[in-house]
Coordinates of C-alpha atoms and ligand atoms in Angstrom, one line a residue:
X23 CA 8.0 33.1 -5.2
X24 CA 5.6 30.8 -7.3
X25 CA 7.2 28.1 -5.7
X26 CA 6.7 29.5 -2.2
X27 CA 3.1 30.1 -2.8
X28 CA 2.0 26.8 -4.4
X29 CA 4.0 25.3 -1.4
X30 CA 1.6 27.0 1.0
X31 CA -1.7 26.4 -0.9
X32 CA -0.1 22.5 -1.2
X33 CA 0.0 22.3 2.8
X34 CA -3.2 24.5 3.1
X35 CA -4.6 21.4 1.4
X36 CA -3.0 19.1 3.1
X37 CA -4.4 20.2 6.4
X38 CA -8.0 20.8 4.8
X39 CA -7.5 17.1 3.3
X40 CA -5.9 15.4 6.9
X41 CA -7.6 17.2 9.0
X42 CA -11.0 18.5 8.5
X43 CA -11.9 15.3 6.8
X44 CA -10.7 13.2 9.7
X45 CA -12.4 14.9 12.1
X46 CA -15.9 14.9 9.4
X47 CA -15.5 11.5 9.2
X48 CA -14.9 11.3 13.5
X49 CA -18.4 13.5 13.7
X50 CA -20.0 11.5 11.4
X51 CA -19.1 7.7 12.3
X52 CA -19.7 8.9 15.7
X53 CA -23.3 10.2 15.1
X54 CA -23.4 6.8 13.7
X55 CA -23.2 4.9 16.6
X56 CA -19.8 3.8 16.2
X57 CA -17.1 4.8 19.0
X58 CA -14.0 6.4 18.0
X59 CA -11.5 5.1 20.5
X60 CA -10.8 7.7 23.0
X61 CA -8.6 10.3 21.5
X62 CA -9.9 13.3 21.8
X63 CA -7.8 14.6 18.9
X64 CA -7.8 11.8 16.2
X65 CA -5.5 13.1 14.4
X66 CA -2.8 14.5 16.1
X67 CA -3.5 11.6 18.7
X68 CA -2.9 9.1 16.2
X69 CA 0.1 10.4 15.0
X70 CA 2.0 10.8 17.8
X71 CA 0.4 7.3 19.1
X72 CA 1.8 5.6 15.6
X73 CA 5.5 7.3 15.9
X74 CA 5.2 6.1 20.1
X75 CA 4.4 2.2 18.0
X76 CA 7.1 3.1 15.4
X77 CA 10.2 2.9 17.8
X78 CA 8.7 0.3 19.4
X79 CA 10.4 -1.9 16.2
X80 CA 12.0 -4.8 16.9
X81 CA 12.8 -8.2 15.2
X82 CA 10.0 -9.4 16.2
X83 CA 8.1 -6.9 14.7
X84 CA 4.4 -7.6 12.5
X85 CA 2.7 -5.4 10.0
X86 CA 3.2 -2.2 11.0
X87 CA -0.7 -1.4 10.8
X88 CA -1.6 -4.3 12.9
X89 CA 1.0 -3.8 15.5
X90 CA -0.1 0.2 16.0
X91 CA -4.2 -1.6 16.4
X92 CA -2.2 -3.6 18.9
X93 CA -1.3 -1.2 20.7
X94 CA -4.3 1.2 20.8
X95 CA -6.5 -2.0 22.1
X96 CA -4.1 -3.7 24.4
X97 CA -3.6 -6.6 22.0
X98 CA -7.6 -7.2 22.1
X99 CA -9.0 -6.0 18.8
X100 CA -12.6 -5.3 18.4
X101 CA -14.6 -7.1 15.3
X102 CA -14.2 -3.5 13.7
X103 CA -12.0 -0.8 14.0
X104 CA -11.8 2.6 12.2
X105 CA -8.6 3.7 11.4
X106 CA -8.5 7.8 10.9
X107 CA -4.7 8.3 10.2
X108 CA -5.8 7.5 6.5
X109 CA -8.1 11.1 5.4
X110 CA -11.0 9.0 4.6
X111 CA -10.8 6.4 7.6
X112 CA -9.8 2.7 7.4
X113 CA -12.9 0.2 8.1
X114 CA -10.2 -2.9 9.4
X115 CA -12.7 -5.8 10.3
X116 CA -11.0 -9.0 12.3
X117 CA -14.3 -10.9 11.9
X118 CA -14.3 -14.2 10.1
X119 CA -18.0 -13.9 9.8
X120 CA -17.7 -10.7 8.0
X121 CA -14.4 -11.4 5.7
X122 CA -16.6 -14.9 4.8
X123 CA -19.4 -12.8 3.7
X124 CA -17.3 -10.6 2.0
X125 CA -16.2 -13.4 -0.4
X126 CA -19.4 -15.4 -0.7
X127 CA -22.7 -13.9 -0.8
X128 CA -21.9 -10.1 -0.8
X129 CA -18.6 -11.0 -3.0
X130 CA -20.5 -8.3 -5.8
X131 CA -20.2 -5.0 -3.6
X132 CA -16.5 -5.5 -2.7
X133 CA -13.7 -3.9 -5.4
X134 CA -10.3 -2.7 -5.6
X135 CA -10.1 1.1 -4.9
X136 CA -10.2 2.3 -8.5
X137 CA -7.0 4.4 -7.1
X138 CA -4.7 1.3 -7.3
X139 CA -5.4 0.8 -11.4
X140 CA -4.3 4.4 -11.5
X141 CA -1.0 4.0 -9.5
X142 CA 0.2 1.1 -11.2
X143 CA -1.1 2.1 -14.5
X144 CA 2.5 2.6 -16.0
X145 CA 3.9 -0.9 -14.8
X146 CA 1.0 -3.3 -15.1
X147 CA -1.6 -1.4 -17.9
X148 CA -4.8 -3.1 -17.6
X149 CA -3.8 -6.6 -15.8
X150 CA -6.9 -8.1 -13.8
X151 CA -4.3 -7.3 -10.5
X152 CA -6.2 -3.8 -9.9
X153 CA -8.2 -3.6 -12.8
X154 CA -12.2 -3.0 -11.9
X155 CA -14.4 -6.7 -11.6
X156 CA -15.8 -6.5 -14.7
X157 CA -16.7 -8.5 -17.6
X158 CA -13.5 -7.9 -19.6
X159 CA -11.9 -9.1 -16.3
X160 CA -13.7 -12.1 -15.9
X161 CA -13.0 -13.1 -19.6
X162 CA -9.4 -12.5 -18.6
X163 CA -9.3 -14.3 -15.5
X164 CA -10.9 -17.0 -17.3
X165 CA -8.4 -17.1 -20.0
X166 CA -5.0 -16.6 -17.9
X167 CA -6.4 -19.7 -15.1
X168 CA -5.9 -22.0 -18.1
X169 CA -2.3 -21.8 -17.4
X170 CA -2.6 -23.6 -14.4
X171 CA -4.7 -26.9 -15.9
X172 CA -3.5 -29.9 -14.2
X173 CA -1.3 -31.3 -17.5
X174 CA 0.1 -27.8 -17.7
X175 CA 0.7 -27.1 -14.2
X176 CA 2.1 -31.1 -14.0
X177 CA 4.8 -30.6 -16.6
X178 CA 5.9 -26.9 -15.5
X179 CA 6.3 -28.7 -12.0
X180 CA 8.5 -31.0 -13.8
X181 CA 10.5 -28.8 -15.0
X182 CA 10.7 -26.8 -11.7
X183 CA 12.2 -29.8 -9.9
X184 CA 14.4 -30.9 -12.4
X185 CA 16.5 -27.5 -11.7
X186 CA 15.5 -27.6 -8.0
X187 CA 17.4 -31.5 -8.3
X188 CA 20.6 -29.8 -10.4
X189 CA 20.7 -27.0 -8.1
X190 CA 20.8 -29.0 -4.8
X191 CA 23.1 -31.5 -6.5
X192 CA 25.7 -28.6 -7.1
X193 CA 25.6 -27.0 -3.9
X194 CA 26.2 -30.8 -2.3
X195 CA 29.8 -30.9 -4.8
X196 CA 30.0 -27.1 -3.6
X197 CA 30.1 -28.3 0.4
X198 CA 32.1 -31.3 -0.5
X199 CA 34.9 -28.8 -2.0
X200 CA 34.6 -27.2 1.1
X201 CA 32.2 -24.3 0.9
X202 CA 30.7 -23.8 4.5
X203 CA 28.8 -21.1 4.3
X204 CA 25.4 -20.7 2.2
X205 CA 22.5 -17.4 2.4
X206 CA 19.7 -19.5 2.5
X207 CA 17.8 -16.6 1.3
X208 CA 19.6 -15.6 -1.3
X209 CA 19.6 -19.1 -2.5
X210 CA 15.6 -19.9 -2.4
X211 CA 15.2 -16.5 -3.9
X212 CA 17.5 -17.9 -6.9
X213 CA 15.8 -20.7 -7.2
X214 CA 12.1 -19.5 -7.2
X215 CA 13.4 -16.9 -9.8
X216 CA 14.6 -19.3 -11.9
X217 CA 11.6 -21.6 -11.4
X218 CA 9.1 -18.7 -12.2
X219 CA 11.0 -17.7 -15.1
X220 CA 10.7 -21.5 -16.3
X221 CA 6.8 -21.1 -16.1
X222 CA 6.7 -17.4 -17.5
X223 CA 9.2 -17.8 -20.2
X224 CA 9.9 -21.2 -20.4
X225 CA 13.6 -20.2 -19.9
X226 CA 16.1 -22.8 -18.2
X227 CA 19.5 -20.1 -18.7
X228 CA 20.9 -17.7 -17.5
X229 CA 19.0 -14.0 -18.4
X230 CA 20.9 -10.9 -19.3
X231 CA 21.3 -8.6 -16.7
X232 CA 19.1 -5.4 -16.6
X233 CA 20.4 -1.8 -16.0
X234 CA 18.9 -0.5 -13.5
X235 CA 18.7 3.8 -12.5
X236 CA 19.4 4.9 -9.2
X237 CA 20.5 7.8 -7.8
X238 CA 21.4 9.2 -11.6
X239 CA 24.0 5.7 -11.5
X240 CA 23.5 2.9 -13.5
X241 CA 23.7 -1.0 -12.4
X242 CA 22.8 -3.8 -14.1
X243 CA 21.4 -6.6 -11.8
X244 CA 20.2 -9.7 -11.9
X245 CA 16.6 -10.3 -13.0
X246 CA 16.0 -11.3 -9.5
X247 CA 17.4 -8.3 -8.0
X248 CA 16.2 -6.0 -10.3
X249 CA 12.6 -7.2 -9.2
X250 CA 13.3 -7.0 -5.8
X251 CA 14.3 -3.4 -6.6
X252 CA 11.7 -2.5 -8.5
X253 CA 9.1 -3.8 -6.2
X254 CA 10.4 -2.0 -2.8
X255 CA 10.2 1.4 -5.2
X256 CA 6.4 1.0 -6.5
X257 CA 5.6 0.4 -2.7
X258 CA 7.5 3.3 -1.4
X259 CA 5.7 5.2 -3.8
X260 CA 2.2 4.2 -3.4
X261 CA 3.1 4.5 0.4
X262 CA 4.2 8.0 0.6
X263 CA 2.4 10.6 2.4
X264 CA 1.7 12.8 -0.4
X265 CA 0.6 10.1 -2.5
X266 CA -2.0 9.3 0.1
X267 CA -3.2 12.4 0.1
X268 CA -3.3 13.8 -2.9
X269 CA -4.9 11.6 -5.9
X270 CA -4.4 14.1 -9.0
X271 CA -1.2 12.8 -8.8
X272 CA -1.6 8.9 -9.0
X273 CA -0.8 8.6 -13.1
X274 CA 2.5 10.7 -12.4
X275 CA 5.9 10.2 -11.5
X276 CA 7.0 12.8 -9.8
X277 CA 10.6 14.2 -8.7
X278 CA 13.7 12.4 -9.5
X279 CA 13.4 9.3 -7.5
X280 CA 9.9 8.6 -9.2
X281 CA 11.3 9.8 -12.5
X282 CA 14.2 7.0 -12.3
X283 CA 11.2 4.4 -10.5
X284 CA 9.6 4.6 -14.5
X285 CA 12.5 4.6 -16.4
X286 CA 13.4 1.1 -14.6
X287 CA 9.8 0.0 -15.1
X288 CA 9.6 1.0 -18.7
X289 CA 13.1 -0.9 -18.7
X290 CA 11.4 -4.1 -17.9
X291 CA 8.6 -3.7 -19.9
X292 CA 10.7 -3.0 -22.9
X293 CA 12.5 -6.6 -21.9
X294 CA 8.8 -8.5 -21.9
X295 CA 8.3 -7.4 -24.8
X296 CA 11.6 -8.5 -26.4
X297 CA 11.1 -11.9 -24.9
X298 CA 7.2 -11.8 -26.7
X299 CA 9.3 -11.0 -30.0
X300 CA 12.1 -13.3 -29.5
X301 CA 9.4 -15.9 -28.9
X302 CA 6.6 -15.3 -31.8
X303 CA 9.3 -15.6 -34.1
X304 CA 11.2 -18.7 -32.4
X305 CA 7.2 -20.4 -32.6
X306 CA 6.8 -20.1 -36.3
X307 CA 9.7 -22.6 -36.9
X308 CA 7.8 -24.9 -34.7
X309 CA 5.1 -27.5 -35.0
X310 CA 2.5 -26.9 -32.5
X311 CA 2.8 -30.1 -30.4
X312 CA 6.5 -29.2 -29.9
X313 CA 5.3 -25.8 -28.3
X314 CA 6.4 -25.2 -24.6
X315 CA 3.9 -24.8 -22.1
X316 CA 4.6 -22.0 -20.3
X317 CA 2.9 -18.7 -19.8
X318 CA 4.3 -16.9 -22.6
X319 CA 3.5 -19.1 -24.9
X320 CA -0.1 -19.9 -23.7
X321 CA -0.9 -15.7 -24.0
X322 CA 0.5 -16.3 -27.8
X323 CA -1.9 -18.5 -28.4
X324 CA -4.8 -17.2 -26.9
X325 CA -7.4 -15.0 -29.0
X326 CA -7.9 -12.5 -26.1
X327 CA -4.2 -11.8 -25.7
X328 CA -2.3 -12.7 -29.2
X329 CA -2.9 -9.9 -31.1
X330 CA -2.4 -7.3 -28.4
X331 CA 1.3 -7.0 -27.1
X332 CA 0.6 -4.7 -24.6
X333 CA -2.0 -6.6 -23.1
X334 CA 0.3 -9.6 -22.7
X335 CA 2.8 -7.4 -21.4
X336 CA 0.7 -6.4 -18.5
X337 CA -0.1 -9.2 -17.5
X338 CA 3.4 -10.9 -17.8
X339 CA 4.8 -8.3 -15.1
X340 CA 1.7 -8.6 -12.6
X341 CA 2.8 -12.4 -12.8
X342 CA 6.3 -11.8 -12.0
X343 CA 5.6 -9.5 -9.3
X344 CA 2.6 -11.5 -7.8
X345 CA 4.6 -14.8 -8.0
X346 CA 8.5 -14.2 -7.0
X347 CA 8.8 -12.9 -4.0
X348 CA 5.5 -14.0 -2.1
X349 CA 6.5 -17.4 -3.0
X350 CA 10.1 -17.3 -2.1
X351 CA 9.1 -15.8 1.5
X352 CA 6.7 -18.8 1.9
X353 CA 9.9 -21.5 0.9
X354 CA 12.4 -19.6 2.8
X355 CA 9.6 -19.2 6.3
X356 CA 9.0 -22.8 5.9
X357 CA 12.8 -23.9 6.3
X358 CA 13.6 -21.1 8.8
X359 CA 10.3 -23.1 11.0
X360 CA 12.0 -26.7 10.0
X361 CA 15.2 -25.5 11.2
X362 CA 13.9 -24.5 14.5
X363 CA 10.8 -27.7 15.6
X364 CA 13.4 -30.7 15.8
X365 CA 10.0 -32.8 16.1
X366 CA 8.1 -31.4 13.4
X367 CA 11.5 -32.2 10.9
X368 CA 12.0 -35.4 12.0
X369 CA 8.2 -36.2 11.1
X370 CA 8.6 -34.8 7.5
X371 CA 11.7 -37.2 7.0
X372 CA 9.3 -40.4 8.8
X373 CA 7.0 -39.3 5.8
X374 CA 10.2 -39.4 3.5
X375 CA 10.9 -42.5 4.3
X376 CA 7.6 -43.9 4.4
X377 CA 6.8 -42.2 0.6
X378 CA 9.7 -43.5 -0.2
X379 CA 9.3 -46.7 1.1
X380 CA 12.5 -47.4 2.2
X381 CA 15.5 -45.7 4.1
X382 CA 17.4 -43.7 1.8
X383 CA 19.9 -41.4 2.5
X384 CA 18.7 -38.4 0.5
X385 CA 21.3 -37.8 -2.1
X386 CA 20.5 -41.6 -2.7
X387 CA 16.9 -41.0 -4.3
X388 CA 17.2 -39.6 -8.0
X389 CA 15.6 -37.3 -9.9
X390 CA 13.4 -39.4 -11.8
X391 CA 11.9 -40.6 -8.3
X392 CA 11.8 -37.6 -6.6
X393 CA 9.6 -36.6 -9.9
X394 CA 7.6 -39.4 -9.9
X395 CA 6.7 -39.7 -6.0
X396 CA 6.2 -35.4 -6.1
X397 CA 3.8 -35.8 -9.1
X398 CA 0.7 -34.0 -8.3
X399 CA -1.6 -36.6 -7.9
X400 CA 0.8 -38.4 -4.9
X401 CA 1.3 -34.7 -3.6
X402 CA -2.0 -34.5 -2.4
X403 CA -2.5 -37.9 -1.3
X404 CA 0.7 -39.3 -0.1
X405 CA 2.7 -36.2 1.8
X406 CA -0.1 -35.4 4.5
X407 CA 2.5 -34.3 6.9
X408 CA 4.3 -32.0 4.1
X409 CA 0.9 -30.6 3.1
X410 CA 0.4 -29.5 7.1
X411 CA 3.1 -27.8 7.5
X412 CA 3.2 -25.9 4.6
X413 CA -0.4 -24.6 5.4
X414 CA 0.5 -24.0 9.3
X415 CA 3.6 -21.8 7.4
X416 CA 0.7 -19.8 5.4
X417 CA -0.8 -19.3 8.5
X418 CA 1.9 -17.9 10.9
X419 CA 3.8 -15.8 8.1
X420 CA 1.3 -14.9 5.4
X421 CA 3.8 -13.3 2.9
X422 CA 1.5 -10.9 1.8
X423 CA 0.0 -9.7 5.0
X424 CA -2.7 -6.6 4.1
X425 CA -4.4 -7.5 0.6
X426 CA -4.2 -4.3 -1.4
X427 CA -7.1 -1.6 -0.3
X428 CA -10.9 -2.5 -1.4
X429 CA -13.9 -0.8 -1.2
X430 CA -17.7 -1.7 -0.6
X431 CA -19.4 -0.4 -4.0
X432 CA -22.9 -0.4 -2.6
X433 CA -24.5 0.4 0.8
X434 CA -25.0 -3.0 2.3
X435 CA -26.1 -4.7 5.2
X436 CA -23.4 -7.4 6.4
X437 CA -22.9 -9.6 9.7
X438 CA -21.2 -8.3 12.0
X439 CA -7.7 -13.7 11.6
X440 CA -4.5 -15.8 11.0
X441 CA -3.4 -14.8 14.3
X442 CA -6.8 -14.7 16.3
X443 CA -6.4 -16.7 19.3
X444 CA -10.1 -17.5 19.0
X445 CA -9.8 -19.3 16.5
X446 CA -5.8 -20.4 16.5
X447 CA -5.4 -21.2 20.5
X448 CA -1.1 -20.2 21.2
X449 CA -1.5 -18.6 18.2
X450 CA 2.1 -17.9 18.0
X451 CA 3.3 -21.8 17.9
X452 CA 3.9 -23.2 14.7
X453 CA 2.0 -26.1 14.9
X454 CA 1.3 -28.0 11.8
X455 CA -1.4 -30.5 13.3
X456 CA -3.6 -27.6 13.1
X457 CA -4.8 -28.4 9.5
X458 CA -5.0 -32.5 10.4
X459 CA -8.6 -32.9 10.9
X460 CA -7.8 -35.9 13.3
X461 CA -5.9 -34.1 15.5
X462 CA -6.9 -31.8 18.9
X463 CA -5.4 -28.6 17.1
X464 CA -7.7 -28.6 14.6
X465 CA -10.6 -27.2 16.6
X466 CA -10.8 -23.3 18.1
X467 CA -10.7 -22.5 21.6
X468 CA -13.8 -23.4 22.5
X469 CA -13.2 -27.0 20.9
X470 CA -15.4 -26.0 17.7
X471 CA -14.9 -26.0 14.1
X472 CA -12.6 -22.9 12.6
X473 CA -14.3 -20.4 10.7
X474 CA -13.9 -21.1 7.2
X475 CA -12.1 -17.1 6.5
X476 CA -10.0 -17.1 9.2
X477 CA -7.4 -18.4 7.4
X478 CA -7.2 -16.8 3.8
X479 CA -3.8 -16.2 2.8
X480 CA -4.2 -16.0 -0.7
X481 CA -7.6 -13.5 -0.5
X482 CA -11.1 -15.1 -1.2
X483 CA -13.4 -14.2 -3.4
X484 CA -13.2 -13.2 -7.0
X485 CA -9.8 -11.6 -6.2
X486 CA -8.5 -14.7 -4.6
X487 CA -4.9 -15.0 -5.7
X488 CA -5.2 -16.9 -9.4
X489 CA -1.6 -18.7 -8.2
X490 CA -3.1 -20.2 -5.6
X491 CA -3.0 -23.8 -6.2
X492 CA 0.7 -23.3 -8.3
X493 CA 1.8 -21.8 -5.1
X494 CA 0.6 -24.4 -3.0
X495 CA 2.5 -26.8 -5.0
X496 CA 5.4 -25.2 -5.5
X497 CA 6.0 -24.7 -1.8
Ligands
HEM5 C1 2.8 -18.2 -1.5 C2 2.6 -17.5 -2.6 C3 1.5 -16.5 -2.9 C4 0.7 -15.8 -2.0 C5 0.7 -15.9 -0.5 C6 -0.2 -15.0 -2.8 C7 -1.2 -14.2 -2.3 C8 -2.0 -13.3 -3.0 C9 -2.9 -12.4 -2.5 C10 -3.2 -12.1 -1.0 C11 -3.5 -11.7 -3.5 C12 -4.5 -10.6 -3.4 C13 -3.7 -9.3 -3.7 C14 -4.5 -8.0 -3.4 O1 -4.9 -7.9 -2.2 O2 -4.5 -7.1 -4.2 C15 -3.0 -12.3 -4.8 C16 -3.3 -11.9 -6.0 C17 -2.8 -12.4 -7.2 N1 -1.8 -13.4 -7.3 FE1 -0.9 -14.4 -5.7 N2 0.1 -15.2 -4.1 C18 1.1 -16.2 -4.2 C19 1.7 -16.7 -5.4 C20 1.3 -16.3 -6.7 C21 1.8 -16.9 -7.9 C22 2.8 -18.1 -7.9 C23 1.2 -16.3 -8.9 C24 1.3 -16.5 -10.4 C25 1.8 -17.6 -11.0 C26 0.2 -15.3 -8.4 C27 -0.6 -14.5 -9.1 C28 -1.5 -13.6 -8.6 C29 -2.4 -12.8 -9.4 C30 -2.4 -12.7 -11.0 C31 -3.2 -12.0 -8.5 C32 -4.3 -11.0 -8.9 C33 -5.6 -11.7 -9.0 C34 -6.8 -10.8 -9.3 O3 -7.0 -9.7 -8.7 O4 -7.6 -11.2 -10.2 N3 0.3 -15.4 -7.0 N4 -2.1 -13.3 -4.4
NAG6 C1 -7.5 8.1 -12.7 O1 -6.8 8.9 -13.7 C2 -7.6 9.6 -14.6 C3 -6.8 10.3 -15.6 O2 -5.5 10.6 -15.2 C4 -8.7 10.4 -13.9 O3 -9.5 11.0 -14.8 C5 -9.5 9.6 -12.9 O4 -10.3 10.4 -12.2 C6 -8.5 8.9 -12.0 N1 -9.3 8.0 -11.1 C7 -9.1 7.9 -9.8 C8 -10.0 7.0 -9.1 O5 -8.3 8.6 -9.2
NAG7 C1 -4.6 -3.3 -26.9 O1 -5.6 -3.2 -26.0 C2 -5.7 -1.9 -25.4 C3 -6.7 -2.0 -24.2 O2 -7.8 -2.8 -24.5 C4 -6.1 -0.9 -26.4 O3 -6.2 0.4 -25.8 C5 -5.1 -0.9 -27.5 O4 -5.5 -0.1 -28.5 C6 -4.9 -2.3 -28.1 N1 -3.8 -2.3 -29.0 C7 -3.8 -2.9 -30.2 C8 -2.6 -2.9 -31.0 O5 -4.8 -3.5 -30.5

């Protein structure tokens, strides 16, 4: 009977929540002088609009968001949009103009909903990911970029192609035995895991496995896997209906599947913290020059973080999930392209060969040279073409498609996309001339210059991803 009755006064705020602030909202945007699209009831409209979208999947299916926007505009969206199938309404803006502002000048006003600090509270504490812009933040932001200094960054690059070399060079004696068959997927996903874990925990073995709950069973996975896992749960659970709706309930796991979701996160964190253990101790047998510079290591020696094992925990699992997959979807998008543009791989091995300076088969070139001609300084000078197409890649599959929600803190006065044919003419080729200043492509439509935001796949701003440049390189 309880039960029963809380079940009622749940949906009677459900309804109150979905729909009598949708249509508010609606009435009020409206008196405005903004125009609701023509759906006389938002709501249900919208609904049954997004499940027509919904079956509409196929493989060549985008964010799900931006495909139902699609659909409701006939593929021409306006500058801005209002989305009511959230309770509050959705501002989505596909102005370059505005999304510049929004990082430069009127960067101040524009936060993470405070909601997302709640939701993740329990995996990532106070990391800067969704904690508030403030000065604790900055301080910490300040601190953490100092892991990506150029000598830093150099010799954790280092290491990352050394294994990249070793791995390569085993799968060649793997084809030569006869092995036909490889999941490319799989096999970036290995490596960039084993490359982040050399810049997180300076490791170069093999980790234990990690048990992992599901479904009241037990299975211990792979750190990789276990990420993967652990990532698709926190976003099923910030995506879920209730959870939109009801915000009392953001610090709580709730029901069995959300239960076993934070036993698997406290799982990892109890792991970080090991390694942090492990580590401190390992250090004091060390002189400091012999010190590894990795992540880990950098947060035990920094007076913000070294005292506070929490706080280093936090912000070791916000790097793992902000760094592993993102960057394996970038290395595995960028092959998939290579694979398919004959031209555009034949260029890349002409720049090969012309880095290289001769014509070497590849297995040929060794690992000191492939070290010494990727350093960073001949990266960004000597591999134009490379450096082209891995932008182009950014462009046409951003792995992380919808930055995490934001909101304006202040009433403001502002100005008035990747895939904005304004600005990207055939904005479905993958074309990586468009980034070669010398080169037709690089102008818009109209023959102009590009706006400057209409290609951000890392964010702008102060939230701009703090990988960025790592990422670039990596790639
Ligand atoms: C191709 C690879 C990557 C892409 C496309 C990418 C993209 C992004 C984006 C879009 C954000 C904003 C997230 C939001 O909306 O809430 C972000 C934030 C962040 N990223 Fe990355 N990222 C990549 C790799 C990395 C790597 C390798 C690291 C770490 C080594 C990293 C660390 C972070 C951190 C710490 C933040 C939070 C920054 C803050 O709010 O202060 N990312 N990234
Ligand atoms: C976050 O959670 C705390 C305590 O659980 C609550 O007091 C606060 O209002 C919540 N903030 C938001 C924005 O939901
Ligand atoms: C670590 O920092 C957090 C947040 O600033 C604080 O609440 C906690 O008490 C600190 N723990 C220690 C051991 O200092």
């Amino acid at each position: 009977m309880i039960i029963q009755i809380a079940l009622i006064l749940l949906t009677l705020y459900f309804i109150y929540d979905r729909v009598f602030l949708v249509y508010y909202n609606y009435w009020y945007y409206q008196k405005q002088g903004f125009k609701p699209t023509g759906l006389p009831w938002p709501f249900l409209g919208d609904i049954l609009t997004f499940l027509k979208v919904l079956k509409k999947q196929d493989e060549y299916w985008e964010d799900t968001h931006y495909e139902y926007l699609r659909h409701v505009f006939n593929d021409d969206i306006p500058q801005y949009v209002i989305d009511f199938r959230f309770p509050k309404g959705i501002l989505v803006i596909t102005d370059p103009d505005f999304v510049f502002e929004s990082y430069t000048t009127k960067n101040k006003y524009f936060e993470k909903i405070p909601r997302s600090y709640n939701m993740s509270k329990k995996i990532l504490g106070e990391s800067v990911l969704f904690a508030p812009a403030d000065e604790i933040y900055t301080l910490k932001r300040k601190h953490l970029s100092s892991a990506f200094y150029k000598d830093k960054m150099q010799s954790q690059l280092n290491q990352i192609m050394s294994t990249t070399f070793d791995m390569v060079q085993e799968t060649i004696q793997q084809i030569n035995q006869g092995e036909v068959e490889l999941d490319l997927n799989q096999y970036i996903g290995k490596l960039i895991l084993k490359s982040i874990q050399i810049c997180i925990f300076g490791l170069n073995e093999q980790l234990e496995l990690l048990p992992f709950k599901q479904n009241g069973k037990i299975d211990h996975l792979s750190q990789g896997v276990f990420m993967n896992r652990l990532s698709a749960g926190l976003l099923e659970r910030s995506n879920n209906i209730f959870r939109i709706n009801f915000e009392f309930l953001d610090s709580y796991f709730v029901g069995r599947v959300e239960k076993e979701l934070e036993e698997n996160t406290m799982t990892l964190r109890r792991f970080i913290s090991d390694m942090i253990n492990l580590r401190r101790e390992k250090n004091k047998a060390l002189k400091p020059e012999e010190i590894h510079h990795d992540f880990l290591n950098l947060l035990l020696q920094d007076d913000l973080f070294k005292d506070n094992e929490s706080l280093m925990v936090d912000e070791c699992c916000t790097f793992m999930l902000a760094a592993t997959q993102t960057t394996s979807t970038a290395l595995s998008n960028l092959l998939f392209y290579l694979t398919k543009h004959d031209v555009i791989r034949a260029n890349l091995r002409n720049e090969i060969k012309e880095v290289f300076g001769k014509e070497p088969t590849i297995s040929q070139i060794s690992k000191e040279e492939w070290l010494e001609k990727l350093s960073l300084d001949k990266i960004s000078s000597q591999w134009n073409y490379l450096n082209l197409a891995a932008q182009e890649n950014l462009r046409i599959e951003p792995p992380i498609r919808r930055s995490s929600p934001m909101i304006i803190t202040e009433d403001i006065e502002i100005l008035g996309l990747q895939r904005n044919a304004n600005e990207w003419p055939e904005p479905l080729q993958f074309i990586p001339e468009r980034f070669d200043p010398s080169s037709k492509h690089f102008l818009t439509a109209e023959g102009k210059k590009r706006k400057p935001a209409s290609f951000c796949p890392f964010l702008g701003g102060r939230r701009i991803c703090i990988g960025k440049t790592f990422a670039e390189n990596i790639t």
